[in-house]
DNA sequence: GTAAACCCTAGAGTATAGTCTAGGGTCAAG
DNA sequence: CTTGACCCTAGACTATACTCTAGGGTTTAC
């Protein structure tokens, strides 16, 4: 299965321009071009863009994502130890972020539960009150 | 306990400029000023900046964070139903992000485990291979 | 009592991540 | 065989989130 840029854009919910922008910055290169120079994306490209989007959504910069993806192409030049160290560092970052997002989720949920759900004023509904309720 | 801007900056690991910037954009206002106009931050301010930083780290924009924090001051003007709806929407976003970050963590961990940890080339170490290993 | 280390404002400059425009070629349907 | 919906490049423009500079006042330690 190959997709043209507009099709991949629709599928991934990003713009064509964004795909070209990511390409210019080395994040994703279509696996082929047709005779007229149209970009043709493969299944692997679909996975790749999906990873890029997920990573971005949870707060990684394009630069960091680039580093993560680069592990693929530099694999023979770096020792395994280096790769492992880099990835383990990223796991630590991800764990931190996981804890933060859970904290935010808990406060949002406390907030939602505190709300009556009726149409009275939400007098006791504040994020910061919800946050400080946590034994954290 | 009150802190001057430099002290809060050191504590929160952001720059003074960032704190002033956040203030300009309505995210945080010091609870007081001294006679010379120096900003004085309270415990509540410390919690507030900590929330802002966490929310930002996990991918919320300053604008979204502003909306979350604004629930505090607009509480009497909005009906509880409105607040609940807004917060529940945010919870959905957070759940999505939680799933994504877990997916990334799993792939990073698969990647790390696949690495020998020795000093041989990391021939089979790629994020995308790790990602596609997942039954996802 | 002065020098280093802080604080203030206002506004310019920068990095990141797109988004849009101009000017042109391609393709599928009618 | 042309019209509308696509595709191309190059480069200008925008939004977000800082970061820095200039020019000046304040505080604290020696």
Short mmCIF file of N, CA and C (backbone and C1' of nucleotides) in Angstrom, two decimals, chain A residues 6 16 20 39, chain D residues 6-9:
data_model
loop_
_atom_site.label_atom_id
_atom_site.label_comp_id
_atom_site.label_asym_id
_atom_site.label_seq_id
_atom_site.Cartn_x
_atom_site.Cartn_y
_atom_site.Cartn_z
N UNK A 6 -1.39 13.78 0.44
CA UNK A 6 -2.71 14.19 0.92
C UNK A 6 -3.42 13.07 1.66
N UNK A 16 -0.44 18.60 4.88
CA UNK A 16 0.61 18.24 3.90
C UNK A 16 1.86 19.03 4.21
N UNK A 20 5.77 17.84 4.82
CA UNK A 20 6.94 18.35 4.07
C UNK A 20 7.94 19.00 5.03
N UNK A 39 5.41 12.42 -3.70
CA UNK A 39 5.87 11.57 -2.59
C UNK A 39 4.96 10.35 -2.45
P DC D 6 -8.67 17.06 -3.34
"O5'" DC D 6 -7.14 17.38 -3.67
"C5'" DC D 6 -6.19 16.43 -3.39
"C4'" DC D 6 -5.31 16.18 -4.61
"C3'" DC D 6 -3.83 16.37 -4.31
"O3'" DC D 6 -3.31 15.21 -3.68
"C1'" DC D 6 -4.39 17.18 -6.48
P DC D 7 -2.09 15.38 -2.72
"O5'" DC D 7 -0.89 15.84 -3.70
"C5'" DC D 7 -0.16 14.87 -4.42
"C4'" DC D 7 0.84 15.56 -5.31
"C3'" DC D 7 1.89 16.38 -4.57
"O3'" DC D 7 3.02 15.59 -4.23
"C1'" DC D 7 1.08 17.52 -6.51
P DC D 8 4.15 16.24 -3.37
"O5'" DC D 8 4.84 17.29 -4.36
"C5'" DC D 8 5.67 16.83 -5.42
"C4'" DC D 8 6.37 18.00 -6.06
"C3'" DC D 8 7.12 18.88 -5.07
"O3'" DC D 8 8.41 18.38 -4.82
"C1'" DC D 8 5.88 20.23 -6.60
P DT D 9 9.23 18.92 -3.57
"O5'" DT D 9 9.70 20.38 -4.03
"C5'" DT D 9 10.46 20.56 -5.23
"C4'" DT D 9 10.77 22.04 -5.40
"C3'" DT D 9 11.50 22.64 -4.20
"O3'" DT D 9 12.71 23.26 -4.65
"C1'" DT D 9 9.53 23.91 -4.72
#
